[in-house]
Amino acid sequence: MATLLGLLLLPSSAKQTLGGFPEVSPFVQCGVQGFTRCRWVWKCAPRRKQLTRCYGLRLARRRIRSVSTSVPRLDGRLYGRTAPNLIVVDRFIGCLGGCEGHPTMTRSQLVAAAALLGLANHAYFRRYEPQTAHYPLAALLLQPIALMLTLPDASLTLPNALIASISFLGTLSASIVAYRLSPFHPLAHVPGPLLAKISKLWGVNAVLSSRRHLILKRLHDEYGDIVRIGPNEVSVIHADGIRAVLGSSGFPKGQYYEPWTDPTLPARNLLTLRGDAHANRRRIWNRAMSTASMKDFEAILANRITQLLGRLDEFAEQEEPFDIAAWFSYLTVDFMGDMAFGGGFELLRDGRDSEGIFSILKVGVKAMSILSQVPWLTPSLALLPGSKNATKKIHAFTLSRAKERVRAGPQGHKDLWYHLMDEDGHEKTKPSMPEVLIDGGLTIVAGSDTSSMALNAFMWCILAHPDIYARAQAEVDAVYPEGEGMLSSDRHAELPFLNACFQEALRLYPPVPSGGGRRVPAGDARLVGDTLIPDGTQVFLPHYVIHRSAANFAPAPDSFDPDRWLRAEHAGHVHNAAAFIPFSYGAANCAAKHLAWRELLMTASAVLRRYDVRFAQGGRLPPGGRG
């Protein structure tokens, strides 16, 4: 009777569709012995779409389930509670009560299942951190669909797919945010801005603004020596941090450096190598940068400085303003090309960037700086068309220069190529061509940009302080009264004030202001000051902020004061020379720092000895004005 009652409750349109009991019998006949799955029943029903509009069938389903003895079969026979046909009719009516033509897994159940899947994903990825985004992104996109395909009572429709995806991704995101802000996170004890704790998008935005070093300075002024700047990142300016993080027993390079590699090449450059691989390559670089090798490089540099002076003479004769920053850049690029490959650029000759190298470097360095904030995205983005245009141009140039260098054979002097290729035969195994190529490219990118920035910072600072400019020029004139010997490093020790001016300029405006990231190895958590840095954390030491900390340099840490380097021992002055790290610190510091220092002093001595330089009308002061 319950079955009949259910059918009587149907709207008249449904009764007409059924057309009497004989019309229903085909559905019952589908329920053969052992067949209990409702999802296949509708295949026997040519009128299923009309039947599913009978909204009263939900009530009929509940009443049929209350049958406890026997009900009349539609063909006149009886069956008991174990008869499979009752189950079929029951399931079939339940199906009709759901979405049109689909079985009934309610949307609330689907939402719950997707939410549980999101929580499971967070637990998995927290335990097994992905190094690339290929598979995690694919998994996040496909899992809601896979969920609907595997659950026995769910159906694959666009509304269900959207609901499952929203529930899955929403729960996953909420779980991640809640954990990162919770007291259970390993960095919960480290203060920092809320958005930085939640997402690395905060770091990406800081890089895009080109003010990341200034933002870090403000945060350290607000929160102290150690600040949380990412979900698993901290910025450290504590005096103990330099040795603890960068020293011989410090931390290895972290994921920050991964975007600076090219996965299509069979070798890594010196900047991105770690452990023994770095030590082996660095040994070759150290030999290339030995005192004996410096004389060869000085001869190359002297030729380029002479060429620079010739071009500046033209501006001096006409007394017309010019952009000295651009000419310093031309000098450093030409010199690095000569040093690495025996030639290649002629920017000083052309007076312009005829190769487009600056635009390539600007775009490439900016892109790498952004990707360093989300390094796991790099391999995926590298698959996009046009994503490697800048690096391809640099590689094409280095390859062409390498071919010319090989064809030219031994040079009259020992350039960097000579040492990197181990033409002296010091190594048991000769370096491979890809290793030499990629390090040659690194020399041009890293060496030219940082040296030009240092020269520009120096010139800005002394021009903004005419009294300091006059003292530096007088010292150069006294050491090189006839201008002879200024294109040599032999008398650089007699230029203490000029050295102090460069040290102070690099203190205020380090070429790499935010520093590179190191990663705390598993099981190597340690205290920096009184703060525990847990394993798995990326640690940054921002040079700009460390150099301007009153704990390291006082008084007036934001002022340009070269004399602080000459009176470091005076009472009342704070001068922590160990906190001066424009070339980084430790075994992975700048391999060419001694060459860079000679380049700076030789160029500055030549310019100050030969010219009186002033700001042009309307010329800008450096950031912060006169200090």
XYZ file of C-alpha atoms in Angstrom:
627
model
C 0.000 0.000 0.000
C 2.874 2.353 0.599
C 3.881 2.023 -3.029
C 0.373 2.755 -4.190
C 0.146 5.700 -1.803
C 3.335 7.076 -3.255
C 1.996 6.822 -6.743
C -1.285 8.430 -5.747
C 0.640 11.417 -4.409
C 2.109 12.093 -7.844
C 0.817 15.115 -9.745
C -1.629 14.340 -12.502
C 1.047 14.946 -15.151
C 3.101 12.144 -13.694
C 0.129 9.818 -13.604
C -0.500 10.505 -17.242
C 3.121 9.785 -17.939
C 2.948 6.481 -16.151
C -0.244 5.657 -18.003
C -1.311 2.976 -15.539
C 0.531 0.107 -13.935
C 1.306 -1.764 -17.146
C 3.439 1.192 -18.255
C 5.479 0.943 -15.090
C 6.334 -2.722 -15.435
C 9.372 -2.140 -17.704
C 11.061 -0.257 -14.876
C 10.418 -3.094 -12.470
C 11.699 -5.585 -14.967
C 15.019 -3.750 -14.953
C 15.441 -4.829 -11.350
C 16.596 -8.351 -12.026
C 17.970 -10.500 -9.248
C 21.054 -8.921 -7.647
C 20.738 -5.574 -9.443
C 20.469 -2.783 -6.869
C 21.988 0.320 -8.445
C 19.478 2.976 -9.285
C 21.765 4.863 -11.650
C 21.179 2.318 -14.413
C 17.400 2.024 -14.002
C 16.627 5.143 -15.983
C 18.280 3.611 -19.055
C 15.182 1.393 -19.381
C 12.847 4.393 -19.167
C 12.249 6.386 -22.349
C 10.202 8.905 -20.350
C 12.653 9.554 -17.492
C 12.855 13.317 -18.002
C 9.103 13.644 -17.578
C 9.121 11.413 -14.533
C 11.835 13.400 -12.768
C 9.648 16.479 -12.687
C 7.331 14.719 -10.206
C 8.418 16.547 -7.069
C 6.107 14.557 -4.797
C 8.194 11.453 -5.192
C 10.534 12.343 -2.316
C 7.673 11.685 0.089
C 6.842 8.483 -1.767
C 10.436 7.331 -1.324
C 10.324 7.737 2.418
C 7.034 5.885 2.655
C 8.239 3.003 0.545
C 11.249 2.644 2.839
C 8.822 2.126 5.743
C 7.557 -1.163 4.278
C 8.289 -3.972 6.712
C 6.417 -7.006 5.423
C 5.305 -7.299 1.850
C 3.742 -5.150 -0.834
C 1.875 -6.129 -3.962
C 4.095 -6.403 -6.985
C 2.904 -4.382 -9.936
C 2.400 -7.526 -11.988
C 0.059 -8.943 -9.290
C 2.554 -11.095 -7.363
C 3.956 -10.453 -3.883
C 7.537 -10.067 -2.660
C 9.095 -9.656 0.734
C 11.610 -7.188 2.137
C 14.549 -9.049 0.630
C 13.229 -9.011 -2.906
C 15.644 -6.963 -5.053
C 12.816 -5.390 -7.023
C 11.688 -3.431 -3.952
C 15.162 -1.993 -3.653
C 15.113 -1.073 -7.307
C 11.788 0.752 -7.071
C 12.875 2.435 -3.860
C 16.185 3.611 -5.411
C 14.438 4.605 -8.604
C 11.920 6.823 -6.837
C 14.773 8.283 -4.794
C 16.565 9.145 -8.016
C 13.541 10.943 -9.310
C 13.520 13.099 -6.230
C 16.994 14.486 -6.987
C 18.353 16.626 -9.817
C 16.974 15.983 -13.247
C 18.065 12.630 -14.551
C 20.784 12.123 -11.925
C 21.154 10.072 -8.766
C 20.852 11.756 -5.402
C 24.035 12.761 -3.710
C 22.879 15.985 -2.115
C 24.904 19.106 -2.699
C 25.618 19.415 0.991
C 27.220 15.974 0.890
C 29.263 16.955 -2.165
C 30.411 20.141 -0.429
C 31.433 18.152 2.640
C 33.369 15.602 0.587
C 35.199 18.345 -1.339
C 35.995 20.172 1.901
C 37.504 17.030 3.414
C 39.578 16.609 0.281
C 40.841 20.186 0.669
C 41.919 19.509 4.252
C 43.670 16.325 3.157
C 45.570 18.267 0.483
C 46.777 20.820 3.016
C 48.040 18.050 5.282
C 49.807 16.355 2.376
C 51.491 19.436 0.913
C 52.570 20.617 4.338
C 54.330 17.299 4.815
C 55.637 16.968 1.254
C 56.405 20.489 0.097
C 56.297 20.731 -3.723
C 59.412 22.056 -5.432
C 57.624 22.815 -8.707
C 54.064 23.786 -9.550
C 53.386 21.359 -12.434
C 51.763 18.537 -10.508
C 50.269 20.502 -7.581
C 48.464 22.880 -9.942
C 47.163 20.006 -12.051
C 46.056 18.167 -8.921
C 44.260 21.203 -7.512
C 42.362 21.715 -10.755
C 41.447 18.087 -11.411
C 40.734 16.741 -7.940
C 37.182 18.157 -7.621
C 36.274 16.531 -10.947
C 37.953 13.286 -9.964
C 35.990 13.375 -6.715
C 32.680 13.400 -8.573
C 33.785 10.588 -10.852
C 34.786 8.314 -7.987
C 31.953 8.886 -5.513
C 29.177 6.339 -6.150
C 26.288 8.769 -5.816
C 27.651 11.958 -7.427
C 27.196 13.143 -11.001
C 29.408 15.214 -13.267
C 27.573 18.399 -14.163
C 28.799 21.965 -14.475
C 26.962 23.191 -11.339
C 28.322 20.282 -9.315
C 31.822 20.857 -10.668
C 31.692 24.520 -9.647
C 30.328 23.688 -6.215
C 32.956 21.006 -5.618
C 35.785 23.264 -6.824
C 34.684 26.200 -4.676
C 34.337 23.988 -1.619
C 37.658 22.255 -2.252
C 39.729 25.368 -2.971
C 37.932 27.458 -0.358
C 38.529 24.916 2.391
C 42.140 24.404 1.302
C 42.795 28.168 1.324
C 41.032 28.694 4.644
C 42.979 25.836 6.203
C 46.293 27.244 4.959
C 45.520 30.757 6.194
C 44.295 29.507 9.565
C 47.429 27.418 10.062
C 49.814 30.190 9.040
C 48.184 32.566 11.513
C 47.798 29.986 14.266
C 50.027 29.583 17.329
C 50.940 26.121 15.996
C 52.987 27.504 13.090
C 56.774 27.225 13.661
C 57.182 30.978 13.058
C 54.229 32.057 15.193
C 56.648 33.652 17.673
C 58.214 35.937 15.029
C 56.396 39.264 14.507
C 55.571 40.650 11.092
C 52.809 42.097 8.900
C 49.634 40.022 8.649
C 49.588 39.735 4.851
C 53.211 38.595 4.763
C 52.374 35.726 7.126
C 49.522 34.600 4.874
C 50.932 34.695 1.353
C 54.045 35.245 -0.741
C 52.011 37.627 -2.885
C 53.034 40.227 -0.314
C 56.667 39.666 -1.279
C 55.863 39.766 -4.996
C 54.153 43.121 -4.534
C 57.163 44.460 -2.614
C 59.483 43.511 -5.488
C 57.139 44.967 -8.108
C 57.205 48.279 -6.263
C 61.040 48.383 -6.524
C 61.009 49.431 -2.861
C 61.480 46.100 -1.128
C 64.607 47.263 0.720
C 62.757 50.343 1.987
C 59.777 48.242 3.076
C 62.100 45.904 4.977
C 63.733 48.900 6.652
C 60.341 50.144 7.841
C 59.368 46.697 9.121
C 62.573 46.281 11.114
C 62.119 49.746 12.593
C 58.653 48.617 13.709
C 59.149 44.973 14.737
C 62.830 44.627 15.654
C 65.856 42.625 14.545
C 63.961 39.581 13.231
C 60.781 39.973 11.168
C 58.560 37.405 9.499
C 58.272 38.436 5.840
C 56.614 35.322 4.412
C 54.728 32.218 5.488
C 58.093 30.490 6.033
C 60.557 33.390 5.717
C 62.274 35.786 8.073
C 64.443 38.852 7.626
C 67.340 39.147 10.081
C 69.497 42.173 10.906
C 70.745 40.971 14.293
C 74.535 41.172 14.620
C 74.754 37.425 15.307
C 72.859 36.625 12.118
C 75.645 37.388 9.648
C 78.021 34.735 10.925
C 75.241 32.282 11.862
C 73.573 32.434 8.448
C 76.400 33.256 6.014
C 79.470 31.940 7.838
C 81.384 28.718 7.288
C 78.873 26.795 9.410
C 75.928 28.770 8.094
C 72.964 27.751 5.986
C 73.004 26.630 2.331
C 71.420 28.682 -0.415
C 67.664 28.380 -0.515
C 64.987 28.239 -3.189
C 65.440 31.965 -3.764
C 68.231 31.155 -6.240
C 66.320 28.569 -8.293
C 64.878 31.099 -10.800
C 68.458 32.148 -11.607
C 69.067 28.732 -13.136
C 68.034 27.593 -16.594
C 66.571 24.060 -16.522
C 67.232 23.690 -20.267
C 71.005 23.915 -19.732
C 73.097 21.009 -18.414
C 75.006 23.191 -15.942
C 74.463 25.695 -13.146
C 76.297 28.964 -12.675
C 78.442 29.714 -9.641
C 75.690 31.813 -8.052
C 73.286 28.878 -7.751
C 75.672 26.035 -6.869
C 75.701 24.535 -3.376
C 77.960 22.342 -1.280
C 80.895 20.542 -2.886
C 79.848 21.589 -6.388
C 80.155 25.232 -5.341
C 83.488 24.638 -3.599
C 84.965 22.974 -6.692
C 83.848 25.731 -9.053
C 84.815 28.450 -6.590
C 88.362 27.055 -6.482
C 88.716 27.849 -10.188
C 87.281 31.326 -9.663
C 89.637 32.005 -6.759
C 92.584 31.131 -8.973
C 91.208 33.468 -11.645
C 90.929 36.273 -9.079
C 94.343 35.794 -7.506
C 96.756 38.690 -7.065
C 98.821 37.473 -10.015
C 95.762 37.423 -12.275
C 94.735 40.935 -11.247
C 97.550 42.524 -13.250
C 96.180 41.010 -16.450
C 92.706 42.308 -15.663
C 94.076 45.745 -14.756
C 95.614 46.056 -18.221
C 92.230 45.284 -19.806
C 90.492 47.761 -17.501
C 93.066 50.512 -18.126
C 92.361 50.356 -21.867
C 88.637 50.770 -21.297
C 89.068 53.634 -18.799
C 91.289 55.422 -21.318
C 88.511 55.005 -23.883
C 85.985 56.411 -21.382
C 88.156 59.468 -20.728
C 88.372 60.112 -24.454
C 84.588 60.203 -24.728
C 84.217 62.389 -21.634
C 86.762 64.821 -23.104
C 84.247 65.528 -25.864
C 81.611 66.597 -23.336
C 84.153 68.624 -21.344
C 85.262 70.575 -24.416
C 81.693 71.451 -25.318
C 80.706 71.992 -21.674
C 77.410 70.261 -22.294
C 75.603 68.124 -19.703
C 75.618 64.371 -20.087
C 74.450 61.289 -18.218
C 77.536 60.008 -16.446
C 75.577 57.049 -15.069
C 75.045 55.764 -18.613
C 78.748 56.087 -19.426
C 79.719 54.214 -16.260
C 77.390 51.438 -17.420
C 78.999 51.398 -20.877
C 82.406 51.102 -19.223
C 81.492 48.200 -16.957
C 79.711 46.214 -19.698
C 82.603 46.638 -22.139
C 85.117 45.673 -19.466
C 83.176 42.571 -18.425
C 82.874 41.485 -22.047
C 86.628 41.895 -22.495
C 87.422 40.101 -19.277
C 85.068 37.157 -19.797
C 85.423 36.532 -23.539
C 88.226 38.744 -24.775
C 85.772 41.313 -26.191
C 82.280 41.529 -27.542
C 80.676 44.834 -26.573
C 81.566 48.277 -27.888
C 79.178 50.537 -26.007
C 81.860 53.136 -25.260
C 82.710 53.349 -28.946
C 79.096 53.626 -30.072
C 77.983 55.870 -27.224
C 74.755 53.912 -26.928
C 73.397 50.486 -26.118
C 73.495 49.178 -29.669
C 73.131 45.576 -28.482
C 70.043 46.266 -26.357
C 71.860 44.623 -23.478
C 70.498 46.986 -20.809
C 66.889 46.276 -21.687
C 67.660 42.549 -21.636
C 69.334 42.831 -18.241
C 66.603 45.051 -16.807
C 63.768 42.763 -17.870
C 65.665 39.601 -16.963
C 66.785 40.739 -13.512
C 63.323 42.087 -12.686
C 61.676 38.831 -13.739
C 64.143 36.749 -11.741
C 63.647 38.947 -8.672
C 59.889 38.430 -8.857
C 60.157 34.685 -9.423
C 62.572 34.411 -6.505
C 59.587 35.201 -4.288
C 57.626 32.245 -5.732
C 60.427 29.958 -6.989
C 58.189 26.889 -7.294
C 56.322 28.658 -10.127
C 59.445 29.090 -12.248
C 59.426 25.723 -14.088
C 55.750 26.132 -14.974
C 56.093 29.708 -16.204
C 59.133 28.688 -18.236
C 56.783 26.644 -20.418
C 54.903 29.761 -21.534
C 55.777 31.177 -24.979
C 58.210 34.087 -24.824
C 59.071 33.545 -21.169
C 62.760 32.959 -21.939
C 63.369 35.618 -24.565
C 65.770 37.604 -22.382
C 67.790 34.587 -21.258
C 67.871 33.215 -24.794
C 69.414 36.461 -26.018
C 72.056 36.354 -23.296
C 72.811 32.704 -24.042
C 72.997 33.413 -27.763
C 75.459 36.218 -27.131
C 77.650 34.201 -24.774
C 77.655 31.292 -27.217
C 78.710 33.516 -30.118
C 81.444 35.143 -28.032
C 82.651 31.744 -26.833
C 82.947 30.508 -30.409
C 84.966 33.585 -31.354
C 87.164 33.192 -28.278
C 87.871 29.542 -29.129
C 88.596 30.467 -32.737
C 90.943 33.283 -31.662
C 93.025 30.944 -29.538
C 95.452 32.065 -26.792
C 95.413 35.776 -25.999
C 98.268 38.098 -25.163
C 96.885 38.233 -21.633
C 95.069 35.772 -19.415
C 91.393 36.671 -19.415
C 88.711 35.017 -17.309
C 88.023 32.492 -20.075
C 91.620 31.294 -19.783
C 91.102 30.447 -16.116
C 87.555 29.078 -16.341
C 88.620 26.719 -19.134
C 91.621 25.710 -16.991
C 94.035 26.311 -19.844
C 96.847 26.082 -17.273
C 95.840 22.484 -16.535
C 95.438 22.774 -12.758
C 92.279 20.660 -12.564
C 92.152 16.875 -12.874
C 88.940 17.184 -14.874
C 88.570 20.113 -17.239
C 85.402 22.193 -16.834
C 82.742 21.530 -19.448
C 81.859 24.077 -22.108
C 78.330 24.636 -20.677
C 79.849 25.443 -17.265
C 82.205 28.014 -18.756
C 79.478 29.522 -20.924
C 77.019 29.962 -18.097
C 79.648 31.447 -15.765
C 80.723 33.823 -18.529
C 77.141 35.007 -18.843
C 76.965 35.430 -15.068
C 80.077 37.629 -15.184
C 78.450 40.031 -17.625
C 75.085 40.157 -15.847
C 76.319 40.366 -12.255
C 79.631 42.162 -12.712
C 78.577 45.005 -14.977
C 75.374 45.913 -13.157
C 76.758 45.938 -9.618
C 79.922 47.862 -10.526
C 78.021 50.572 -12.385
C 75.609 50.959 -9.461
C 78.527 51.343 -7.056
C 80.160 54.008 -9.245
C 76.866 55.849 -9.581
C 76.218 55.767 -5.827
C 79.713 57.099 -5.149
C 79.374 59.941 -7.641
C 75.901 60.907 -6.427
C 77.062 61.030 -2.822
C 80.194 63.131 -3.284
C 78.462 65.538 -5.677
C 75.718 66.035 -3.096
C 78.441 67.006 -0.587
C 80.801 69.504 -2.306
C 83.154 69.611 0.668
C 83.638 65.843 0.525
C 84.085 66.006 -3.246
C 86.832 68.596 -2.801
C 88.649 66.472 -0.200
C 88.522 63.355 -2.363
C 89.760 65.254 -5.417
C 92.584 66.849 -3.449
C 93.713 63.443 -2.211
C 93.766 62.043 -5.759
C 95.700 65.085 -7.010
C 98.274 64.624 -4.262
C 98.848 60.945 -5.071
C 98.859 61.420 -8.864
C 100.177 64.985 -9.365
C 100.982 64.419 -13.034
C 98.201 61.930 -13.626
C 100.694 59.121 -14.049
C 99.997 55.784 -12.445
C 96.314 56.470 -11.819
C 95.387 53.543 -14.092
C 97.093 51.141 -11.732
C 96.243 49.844 -8.268
C 99.802 50.210 -7.002
C 99.087 53.339 -4.943
C 95.508 52.672 -3.853
C 96.663 52.262 -0.259
C 97.589 55.968 -0.350
C 93.937 56.933 -0.945
C 92.323 56.356 2.480
C 89.678 59.050 2.089
C 88.676 57.906 -1.402
C 88.416 54.366 -0.031
C 86.272 55.681 2.825
C 83.991 57.479 0.358
C 83.378 54.248 -1.523
C 82.824 52.295 1.681
C 80.274 54.837 2.845
C 78.517 54.939 -0.525
C 78.289 51.142 -0.554
C 77.083 51.156 3.034
C 74.191 53.462 2.168
C 73.441 52.058 -1.287
C 74.591 48.420 -1.543
C 74.174 47.016 -5.086
C 72.171 44.037 -3.746
C 70.078 45.802 -1.086
C 67.810 42.924 -0.026
C 70.324 40.074 -0.096
C 69.749 36.463 -1.123
C 67.911 33.757 0.789
C 69.418 30.883 2.780
C 67.415 27.859 3.950
C 67.709 26.276 7.390
C 68.434 22.556 6.825
C 66.358 19.860 8.488
C 67.433 19.361 12.080
C 69.597 22.507 12.129
C 67.299 24.980 13.878
C 69.327 27.508 15.831
C 69.097 30.643 17.910
C 69.845 34.050 16.419
C 69.941 36.406 19.351
C 67.132 35.058 21.517
C 64.920 33.951 18.599
C 64.760 30.352 17.405
C 64.856 29.983 13.613
C 63.226 26.590 12.869
C 64.373 24.274 10.101
C 62.788 24.765 6.695
C 62.805 28.552 7.113
C 64.208 30.834 4.434
C 66.404 33.526 5.975
C 67.258 36.870 4.376
C 69.866 39.367 5.549
C 68.968 42.684 3.864
C 72.228 44.570 3.343
C 70.486 47.935 3.082
C 68.823 47.558 6.486
C 71.862 46.051 8.228
C 74.072 48.889 6.989
C 71.637 51.514 8.273
C 71.057 49.987 11.689
C 72.113 52.177 14.609
C 73.290 49.004 16.331
C 76.009 48.716 13.676
C 76.787 52.291 12.626
C 76.154 55.344 14.779
C 75.628 58.190 15.117
C 73.495 59.171 12.099
C 73.386 55.781 10.325
C 71.386 57.263 7.427
C 73.895 60.059 6.740
C 76.783 60.027 4.256
C 79.841 60.396 6.479
C 83.077 58.905 5.065
C 84.975 59.981 8.167
C 83.230 57.290 10.204
C 85.604 54.826 8.495
C 88.643 56.880 9.557
C 87.671 57.419 13.198
C 86.064 54.071 13.884
C 87.708 53.700 17.295
C 86.532 57.035 18.690
C 84.480 56.896 21.870
C 80.774 57.414 21.355
C 80.822 55.979 17.858
C 79.420 52.595 16.860
C 81.271 51.034 13.972
C 80.689 47.327 13.421
C 82.895 46.570 10.419
C 81.659 42.955 10.424
C 78.200 44.268 9.524
C 79.502 45.849 6.301
C 78.614 43.211 3.690
C 78.084 44.830 0.256
C 79.868 41.832 -1.300
C 78.060 39.357 1.011
C 80.012 37.240 3.497
C 81.521 33.803 3.873
C 82.463 31.116 1.381
C 79.763 32.210 -1.077
C 80.629 35.905 -1.112
C 81.382 37.789 -4.333
C 84.238 35.957 -6.052
C 85.361 39.109 -7.875
C 85.151 41.601 -5.006
C 88.875 42.469 -5.120
C 88.694 43.108 -8.847
C 85.564 45.202 -8.340
C 87.323 47.323 -5.718
C 90.216 48.008 -8.102
C 87.769 48.869 -10.854
C 85.995 51.405 -8.632
C 89.157 53.119 -7.379
C 90.859 53.233 -10.782
C 87.792 54.727 -12.476
C 87.122 57.276 -9.733
C 90.776 58.347 -9.563
C 90.895 58.923 -13.325
C 87.663 60.947 -13.395
C 88.492 63.092 -10.348
C 92.046 63.731 -11.523
C 90.977 64.802 -15.016
C 87.663 66.665 -14.519
C 85.705 68.963 -12.273
C 82.282 67.325 -12.139
C 79.105 69.099 -11.012
C 75.397 68.422 -11.082
C 73.793 69.783 -14.219
C 71.035 72.345 -13.850
C 68.079 70.491 -12.370
C 70.211 67.496 -11.470
C 68.683 65.230 -8.828
C 70.126 64.461 -5.444
C 70.538 60.830 -4.404
C 67.752 59.193 -2.360
C 67.490 61.018 0.925
C 69.234 64.147 -0.375
C 72.405 65.053 1.500
C 71.840 62.347 4.060
